[in-house]
Short mmCIF file of C-alpha atoms and ligand atoms in Angstrom, two decimals:
data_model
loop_
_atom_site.label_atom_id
_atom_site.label_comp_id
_atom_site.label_asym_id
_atom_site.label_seq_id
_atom_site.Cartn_x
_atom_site.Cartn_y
_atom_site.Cartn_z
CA UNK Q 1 9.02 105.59 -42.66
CA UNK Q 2 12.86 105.21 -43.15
CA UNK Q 3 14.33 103.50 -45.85
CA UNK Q 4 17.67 101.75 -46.03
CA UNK Q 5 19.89 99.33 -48.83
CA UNK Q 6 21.33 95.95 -48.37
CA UNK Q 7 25.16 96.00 -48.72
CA UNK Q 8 25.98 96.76 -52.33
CA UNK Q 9 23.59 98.90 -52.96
CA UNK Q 10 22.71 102.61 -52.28
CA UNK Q 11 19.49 104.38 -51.37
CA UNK Q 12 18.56 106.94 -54.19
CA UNK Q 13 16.31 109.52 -53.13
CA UNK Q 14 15.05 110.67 -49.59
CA UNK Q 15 15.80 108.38 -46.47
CA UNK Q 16 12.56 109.29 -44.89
CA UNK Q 17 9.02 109.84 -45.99
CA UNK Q 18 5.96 110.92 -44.02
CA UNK Q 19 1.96 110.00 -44.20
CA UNK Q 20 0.47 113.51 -44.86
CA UNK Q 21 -3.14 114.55 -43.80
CA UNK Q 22 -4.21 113.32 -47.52
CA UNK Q 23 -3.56 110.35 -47.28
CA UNK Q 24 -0.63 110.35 -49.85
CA UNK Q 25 3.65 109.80 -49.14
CA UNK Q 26 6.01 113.00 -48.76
CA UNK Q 27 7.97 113.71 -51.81
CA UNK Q 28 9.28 110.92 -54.16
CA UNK Q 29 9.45 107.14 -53.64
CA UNK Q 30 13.18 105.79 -52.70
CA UNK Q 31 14.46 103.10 -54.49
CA UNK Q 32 17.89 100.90 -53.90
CA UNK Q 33 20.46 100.79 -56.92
CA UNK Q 34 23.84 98.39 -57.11
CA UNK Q 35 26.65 100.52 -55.79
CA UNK Q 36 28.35 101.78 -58.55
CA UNK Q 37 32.12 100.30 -58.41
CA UNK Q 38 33.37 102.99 -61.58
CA UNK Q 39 31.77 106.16 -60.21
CA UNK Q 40 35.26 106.56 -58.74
CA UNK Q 41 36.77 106.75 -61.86
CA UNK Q 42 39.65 103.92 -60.94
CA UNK Q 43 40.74 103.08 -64.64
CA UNK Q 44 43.36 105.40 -65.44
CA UNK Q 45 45.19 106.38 -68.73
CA UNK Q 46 42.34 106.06 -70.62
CA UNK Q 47 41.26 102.52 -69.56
CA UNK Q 48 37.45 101.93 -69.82
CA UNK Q 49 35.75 100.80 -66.67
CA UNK Q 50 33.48 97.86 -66.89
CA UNK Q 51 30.67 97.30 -63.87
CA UNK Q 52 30.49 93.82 -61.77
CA UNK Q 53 28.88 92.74 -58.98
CA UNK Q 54 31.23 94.71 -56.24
CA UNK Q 55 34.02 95.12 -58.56
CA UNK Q 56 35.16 96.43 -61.43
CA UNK Q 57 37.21 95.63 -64.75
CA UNK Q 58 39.37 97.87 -66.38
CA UNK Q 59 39.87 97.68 -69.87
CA UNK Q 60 43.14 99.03 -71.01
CA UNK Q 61 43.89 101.27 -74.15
CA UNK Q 62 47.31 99.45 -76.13
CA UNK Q 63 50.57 100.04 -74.69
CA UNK Q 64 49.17 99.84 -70.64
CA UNK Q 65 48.65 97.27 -68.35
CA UNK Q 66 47.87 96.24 -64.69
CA UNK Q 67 44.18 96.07 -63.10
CA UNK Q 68 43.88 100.00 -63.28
CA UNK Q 69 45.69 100.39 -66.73
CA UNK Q 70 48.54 101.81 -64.01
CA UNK Q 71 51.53 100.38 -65.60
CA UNK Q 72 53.15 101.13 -68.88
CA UNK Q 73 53.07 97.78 -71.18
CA UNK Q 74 57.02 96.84 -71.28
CA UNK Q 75 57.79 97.47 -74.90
CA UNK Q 76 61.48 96.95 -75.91
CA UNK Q 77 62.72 93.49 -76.19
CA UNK Q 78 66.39 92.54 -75.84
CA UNK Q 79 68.19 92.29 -79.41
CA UNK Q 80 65.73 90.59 -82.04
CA UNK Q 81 62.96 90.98 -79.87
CA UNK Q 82 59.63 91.85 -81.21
CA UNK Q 83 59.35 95.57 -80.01
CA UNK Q 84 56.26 97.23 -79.36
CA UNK Q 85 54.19 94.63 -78.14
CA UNK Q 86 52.36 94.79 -74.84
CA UNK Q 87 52.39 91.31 -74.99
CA UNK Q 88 55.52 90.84 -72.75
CA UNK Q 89 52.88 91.79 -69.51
CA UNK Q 90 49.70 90.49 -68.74
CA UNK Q 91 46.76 90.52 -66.32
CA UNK Q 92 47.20 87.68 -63.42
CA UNK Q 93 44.30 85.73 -63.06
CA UNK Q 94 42.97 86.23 -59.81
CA UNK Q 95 40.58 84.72 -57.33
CA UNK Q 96 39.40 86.02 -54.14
CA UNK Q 97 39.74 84.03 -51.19
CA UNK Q 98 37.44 85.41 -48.41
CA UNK Q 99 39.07 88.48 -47.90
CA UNK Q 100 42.49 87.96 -49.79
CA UNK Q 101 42.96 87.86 -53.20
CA UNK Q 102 45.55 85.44 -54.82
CA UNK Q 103 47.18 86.36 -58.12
CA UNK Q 104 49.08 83.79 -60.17
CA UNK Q 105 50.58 84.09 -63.58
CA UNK Q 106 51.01 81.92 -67.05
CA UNK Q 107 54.20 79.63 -67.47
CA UNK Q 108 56.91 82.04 -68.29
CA UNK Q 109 55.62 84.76 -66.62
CA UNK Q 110 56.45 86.07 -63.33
CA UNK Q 111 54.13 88.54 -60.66
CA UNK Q 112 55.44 91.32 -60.42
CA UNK Q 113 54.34 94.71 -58.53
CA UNK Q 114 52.23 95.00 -54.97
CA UNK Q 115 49.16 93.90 -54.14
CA UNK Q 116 46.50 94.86 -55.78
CA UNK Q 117 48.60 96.38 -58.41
CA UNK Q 118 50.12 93.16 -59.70
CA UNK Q 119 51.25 92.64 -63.26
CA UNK Q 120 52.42 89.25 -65.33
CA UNK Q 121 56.10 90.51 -66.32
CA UNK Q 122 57.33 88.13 -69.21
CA UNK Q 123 60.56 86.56 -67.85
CA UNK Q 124 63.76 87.40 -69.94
CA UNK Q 125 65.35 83.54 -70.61
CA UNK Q 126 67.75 85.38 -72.84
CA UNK Q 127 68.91 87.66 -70.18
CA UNK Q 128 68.88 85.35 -67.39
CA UNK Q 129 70.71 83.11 -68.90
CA UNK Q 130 73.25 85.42 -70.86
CA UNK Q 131 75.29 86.04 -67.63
CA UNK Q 132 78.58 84.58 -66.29
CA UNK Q 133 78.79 81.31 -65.41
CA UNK Q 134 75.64 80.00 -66.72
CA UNK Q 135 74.69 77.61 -69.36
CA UNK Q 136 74.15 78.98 -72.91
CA UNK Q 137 70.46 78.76 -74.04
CA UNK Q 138 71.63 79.00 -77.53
CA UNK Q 139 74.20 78.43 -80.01
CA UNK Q 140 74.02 81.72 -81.72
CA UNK Q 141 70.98 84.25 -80.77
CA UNK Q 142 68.31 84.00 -77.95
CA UNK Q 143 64.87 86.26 -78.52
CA UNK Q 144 63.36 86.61 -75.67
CA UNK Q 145 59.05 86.05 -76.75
CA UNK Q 146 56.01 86.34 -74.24
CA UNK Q 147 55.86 83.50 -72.25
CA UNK Q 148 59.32 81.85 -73.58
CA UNK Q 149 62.07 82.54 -76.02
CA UNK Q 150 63.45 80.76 -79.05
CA UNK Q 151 67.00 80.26 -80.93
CA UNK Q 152 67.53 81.60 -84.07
CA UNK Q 153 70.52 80.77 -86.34
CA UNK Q 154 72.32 83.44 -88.77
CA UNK Q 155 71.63 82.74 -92.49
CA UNK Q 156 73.29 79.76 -93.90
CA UNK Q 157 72.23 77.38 -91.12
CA UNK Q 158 69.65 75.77 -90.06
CA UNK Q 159 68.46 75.58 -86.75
CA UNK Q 160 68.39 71.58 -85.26
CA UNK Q 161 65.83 69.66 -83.88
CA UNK Q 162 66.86 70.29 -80.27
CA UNK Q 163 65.87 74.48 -81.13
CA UNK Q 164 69.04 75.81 -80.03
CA UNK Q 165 71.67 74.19 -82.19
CA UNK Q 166 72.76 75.64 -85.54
CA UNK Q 167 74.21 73.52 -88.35
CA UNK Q 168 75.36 74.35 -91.66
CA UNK Q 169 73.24 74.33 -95.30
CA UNK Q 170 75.42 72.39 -97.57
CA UNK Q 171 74.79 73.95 -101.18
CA UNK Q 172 76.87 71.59 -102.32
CA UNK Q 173 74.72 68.87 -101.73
CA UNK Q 174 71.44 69.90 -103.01
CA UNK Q 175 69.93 68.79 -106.42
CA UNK Q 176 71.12 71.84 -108.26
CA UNK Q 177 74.25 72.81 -109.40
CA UNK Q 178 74.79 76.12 -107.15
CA UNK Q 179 78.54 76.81 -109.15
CA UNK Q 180 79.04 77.93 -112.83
CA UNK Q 181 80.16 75.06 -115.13
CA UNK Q 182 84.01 74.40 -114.43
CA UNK Q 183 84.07 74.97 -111.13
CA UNK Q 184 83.85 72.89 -108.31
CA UNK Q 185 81.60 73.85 -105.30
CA UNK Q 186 83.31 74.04 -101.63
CA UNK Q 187 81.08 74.01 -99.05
CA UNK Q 188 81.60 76.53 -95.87
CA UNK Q 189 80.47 77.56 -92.88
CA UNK Q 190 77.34 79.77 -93.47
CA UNK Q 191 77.98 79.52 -97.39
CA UNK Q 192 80.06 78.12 -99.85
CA UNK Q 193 82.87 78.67 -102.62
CA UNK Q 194 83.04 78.29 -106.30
CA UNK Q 195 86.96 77.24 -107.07
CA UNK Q 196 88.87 76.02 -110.25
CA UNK Q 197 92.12 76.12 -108.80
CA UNK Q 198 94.48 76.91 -112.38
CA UNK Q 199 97.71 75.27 -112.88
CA UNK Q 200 100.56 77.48 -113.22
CA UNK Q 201 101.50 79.29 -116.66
CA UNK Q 202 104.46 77.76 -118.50
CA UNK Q 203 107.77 79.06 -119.03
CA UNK Q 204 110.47 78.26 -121.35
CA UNK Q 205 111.21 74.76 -121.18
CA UNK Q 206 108.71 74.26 -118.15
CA UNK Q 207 104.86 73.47 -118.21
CA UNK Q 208 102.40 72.26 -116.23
CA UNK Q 209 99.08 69.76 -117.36
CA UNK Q 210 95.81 69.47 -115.21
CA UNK Q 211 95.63 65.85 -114.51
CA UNK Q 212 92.67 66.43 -112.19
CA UNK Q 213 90.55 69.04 -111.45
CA UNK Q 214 92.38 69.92 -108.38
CA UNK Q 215 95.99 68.41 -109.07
CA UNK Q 216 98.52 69.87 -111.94
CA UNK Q 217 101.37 67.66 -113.21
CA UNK Q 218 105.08 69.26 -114.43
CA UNK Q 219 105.55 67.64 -118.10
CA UNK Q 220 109.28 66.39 -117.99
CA UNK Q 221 112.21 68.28 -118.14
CA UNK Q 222 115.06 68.39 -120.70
CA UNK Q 223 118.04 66.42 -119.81
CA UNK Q 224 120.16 69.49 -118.77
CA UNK Q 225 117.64 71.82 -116.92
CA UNK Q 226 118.07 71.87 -113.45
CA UNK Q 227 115.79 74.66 -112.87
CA UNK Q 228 113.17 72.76 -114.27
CA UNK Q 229 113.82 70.14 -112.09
CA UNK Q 230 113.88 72.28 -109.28
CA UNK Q 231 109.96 73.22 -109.75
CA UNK Q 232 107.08 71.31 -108.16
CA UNK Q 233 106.57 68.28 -109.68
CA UNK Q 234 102.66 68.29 -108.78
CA UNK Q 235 100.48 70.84 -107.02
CA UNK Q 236 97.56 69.46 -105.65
CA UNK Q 237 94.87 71.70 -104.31
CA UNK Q 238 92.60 71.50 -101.11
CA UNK Q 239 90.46 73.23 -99.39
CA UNK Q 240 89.30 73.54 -95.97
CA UNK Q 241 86.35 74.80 -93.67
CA UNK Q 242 86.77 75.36 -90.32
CA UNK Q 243 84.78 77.11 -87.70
CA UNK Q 244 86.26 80.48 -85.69
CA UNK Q 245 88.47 80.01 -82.59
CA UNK Q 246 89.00 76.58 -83.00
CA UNK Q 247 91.77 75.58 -80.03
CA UNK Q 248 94.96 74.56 -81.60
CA UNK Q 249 97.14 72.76 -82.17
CA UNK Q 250 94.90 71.05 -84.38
CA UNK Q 251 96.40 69.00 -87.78
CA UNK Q 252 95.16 70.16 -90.51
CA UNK Q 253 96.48 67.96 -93.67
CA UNK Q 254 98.39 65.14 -94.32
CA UNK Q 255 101.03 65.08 -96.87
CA UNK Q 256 102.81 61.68 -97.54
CA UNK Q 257 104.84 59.76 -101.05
CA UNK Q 258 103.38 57.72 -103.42
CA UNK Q 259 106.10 56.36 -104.75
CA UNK Q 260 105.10 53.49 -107.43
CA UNK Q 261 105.74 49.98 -106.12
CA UNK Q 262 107.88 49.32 -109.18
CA UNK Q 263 111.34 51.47 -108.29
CA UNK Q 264 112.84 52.36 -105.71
CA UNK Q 265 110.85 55.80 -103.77
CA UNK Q 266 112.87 58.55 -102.03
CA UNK Q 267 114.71 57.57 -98.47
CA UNK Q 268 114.19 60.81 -97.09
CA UNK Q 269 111.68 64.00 -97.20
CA UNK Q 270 111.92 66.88 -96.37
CA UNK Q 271 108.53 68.95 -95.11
CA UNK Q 272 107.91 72.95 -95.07
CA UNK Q 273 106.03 75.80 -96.02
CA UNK Q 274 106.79 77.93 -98.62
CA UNK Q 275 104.25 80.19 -99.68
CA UNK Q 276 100.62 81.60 -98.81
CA UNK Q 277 99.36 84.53 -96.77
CA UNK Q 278 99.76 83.09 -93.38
CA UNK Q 279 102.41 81.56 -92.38
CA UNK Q 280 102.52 82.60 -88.40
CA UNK Q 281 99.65 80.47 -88.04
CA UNK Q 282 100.83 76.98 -89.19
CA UNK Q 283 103.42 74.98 -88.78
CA UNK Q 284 104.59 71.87 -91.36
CA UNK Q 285 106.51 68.76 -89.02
CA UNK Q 286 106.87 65.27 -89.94
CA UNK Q 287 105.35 62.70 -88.33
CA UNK Q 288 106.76 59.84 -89.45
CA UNK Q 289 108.85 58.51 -92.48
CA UNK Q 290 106.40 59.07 -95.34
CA UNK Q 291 104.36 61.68 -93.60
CA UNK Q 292 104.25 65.54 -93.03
CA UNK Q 293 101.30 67.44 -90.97
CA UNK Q 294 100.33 70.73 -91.42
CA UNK Q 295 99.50 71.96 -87.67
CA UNK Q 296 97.41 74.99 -86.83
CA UNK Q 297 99.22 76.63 -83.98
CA UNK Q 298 97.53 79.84 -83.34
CA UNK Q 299 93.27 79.90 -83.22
CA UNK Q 300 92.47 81.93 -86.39
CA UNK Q 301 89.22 84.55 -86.44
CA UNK Q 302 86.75 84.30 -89.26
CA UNK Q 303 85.30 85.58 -91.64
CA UNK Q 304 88.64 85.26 -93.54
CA UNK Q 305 90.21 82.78 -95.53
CA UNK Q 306 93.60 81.44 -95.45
CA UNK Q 307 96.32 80.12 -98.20
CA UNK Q 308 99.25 78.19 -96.95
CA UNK Q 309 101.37 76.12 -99.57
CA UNK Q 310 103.57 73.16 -98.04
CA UNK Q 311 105.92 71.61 -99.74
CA UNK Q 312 107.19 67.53 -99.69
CA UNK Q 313 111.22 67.46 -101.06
CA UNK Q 314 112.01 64.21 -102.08
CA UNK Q 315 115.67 63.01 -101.29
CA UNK Q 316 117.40 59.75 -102.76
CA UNK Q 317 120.72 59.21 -100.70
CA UNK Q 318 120.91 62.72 -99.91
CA UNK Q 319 120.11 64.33 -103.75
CA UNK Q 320 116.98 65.85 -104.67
CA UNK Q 321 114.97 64.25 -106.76
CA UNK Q 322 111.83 66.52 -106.95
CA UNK Q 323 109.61 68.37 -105.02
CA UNK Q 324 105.57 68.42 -104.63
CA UNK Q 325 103.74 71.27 -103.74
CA UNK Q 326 99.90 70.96 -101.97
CA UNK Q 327 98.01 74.33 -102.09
CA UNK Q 328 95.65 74.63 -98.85
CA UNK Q 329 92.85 77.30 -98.84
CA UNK Q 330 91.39 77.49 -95.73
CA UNK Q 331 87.88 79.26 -95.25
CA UNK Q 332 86.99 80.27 -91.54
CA UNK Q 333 83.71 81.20 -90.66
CA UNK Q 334 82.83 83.83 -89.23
CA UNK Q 335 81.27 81.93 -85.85
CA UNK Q 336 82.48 79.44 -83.77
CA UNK Q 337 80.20 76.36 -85.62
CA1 CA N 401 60.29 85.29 -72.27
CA1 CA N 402 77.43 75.91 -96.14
#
């Protein structure tokens, strides 16, 4: 008698037996076991091989992937990424279709690799969209995740309902006082300032009196000192926040007279700068009558913080009458929000 399997499954011991004299079967009965699909070993790097009807499973150790355990598991991720996670590759799901087999992948993934060998590779937004020409995914960082990527914002922002934007914490705002006593809190980009701007130190016959916490008045001069008269009048103090590379020319600050209603106010000004640690960068110009504007002209790089003083000359038919000086701090941040 000769034995053979259906398809699937192999014959285990002898193909034949014969009907001896006795009346019993030569040797040991056949039987038919299920093909097996690991005897060949096909999970590599370790992987442990699972049995199925006519096919196998590999199981892969950390760190490989692909239906044999074949590939390595990609591991870095671009800056901020979450490294050493074999996350960023998966299995396809599969399905045999008579005698192809169709592989497909999870939103945000893309097949990658040949037939048979193919692998879900996590696509890079951060990457794809980082080069020339294309739209920004983000304001500040992209991190590239498994399946999709997110925004984050550097410290001192928050990130906006839309994911990608980034807009500044105001500590001045909140419920507690974030400044010492005395001061007076300045929000900036990414943080904020403490400031008590201090009037100038007297001098012989000249003094100066906080009349607000960010303006200082000159008491009045004796009868006969011109240099007296020749020293601001008032110096009012402001301060700015502006983001990096901001495209000039861009005013700045308005300086005009407030001369009282009751006499007669100056008939012409005069507008410039005449101290700080920047000058190159602004310019003072009138721009009309009464006013002066203080104009960036060049785009200034934070984080750094600027002082600029500008000064308003006040002219009565062509003789001084007294001068004001405003004080401008201006605090760049160090990004371009
Ligand atoms: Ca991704
Ligand atoms: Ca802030």
């Amino acid at each position: 008698v000769h034995f053979t399997c259906n398809p699937g499954f192999r014959l285990v011991g002898p193909g034949s037996v014969v009907c001896l004299p006795n009346g019993t079967w030569t040797g040991e009965q056949p039987h038919c076991r299920d093909i097996s699909e690991c005897s060949s070993q096909p999970c590599q790097n370790g992987g442990t091989c699972v049995e199925g009807v006519n096919q196998y499973r590999c199981i892969c150790p950390p760190g490989r992937t692909g239906s044999r355990c074949q590939h390595q598991a990609q591991t870095g991720a671009p800056e901020g990424g979450v490294a050493g996670d074999s996350a960023f590759s998966r299995a396809p799901r599969c399905a045999q279709v008579e005698r192809a087999q169709h592989c497909s992948c999870e939103a945000g993934f893309h097949l990658s690799g040949t037939t048979g060998d193919s692998v879900c590779q996590d696509v890079n937004e951060c990457e794809l969209y980082g080069q020339e020409g294309r739209p920004r995914l983000c304001m500040h960082t992209c991190v590239n995740t498994p399946g999709s990527y997110r925004c984050t914002c550097p410290s001192g922002y928050r990130t906006l309902a839309d994911g990608k934007s980034c807009e500044d914490v105001d500590e001045c705002a909140g419920p507690q006082h974030v400044c010492p006593r005395g001061t007076t809190c300045i929000n900036t980009g990414g943080g904020f300032q403490c400031v008590s701007p201090e009037c100038p130190e007297g001098s012989g016959n000249v003094s100066y009196v906080k009349t607000s916490p960010f303006q200082c008045e000159r008491n009045p001069c004796p009868m006969d000192s011109r240099p007296c008269r020749h020293l601001p009048k008032t110096i009012s103090f402001h301060y700015l926040s502006l983001p990096s590379n901001l495209k000039p020319p861009i005013t700045l600050f308005r300086m005009a007279t407030a001369s009282a209603p009751s006499r007669p106010g100056p008939n012409s000004l005069r507008f410039g700068i005449v101290g700080g640690n920047s000058r190159g960068h602004f310019v003072m110009q009138r721009s009309d009558r009464q006013t002066g504007e203080l104009i960036l002209v060049q785009s200034l790089e934070g984080p750094q913080t600027l002082e600029v003083d500008v000064d308003m000359s006040e002219y009565l038919d062509r003789s001084f009458q007294a001068n004001h000086v405003s004080k401008v701090t201006i605090f760049v941040s160090p990004y371009d929000f």
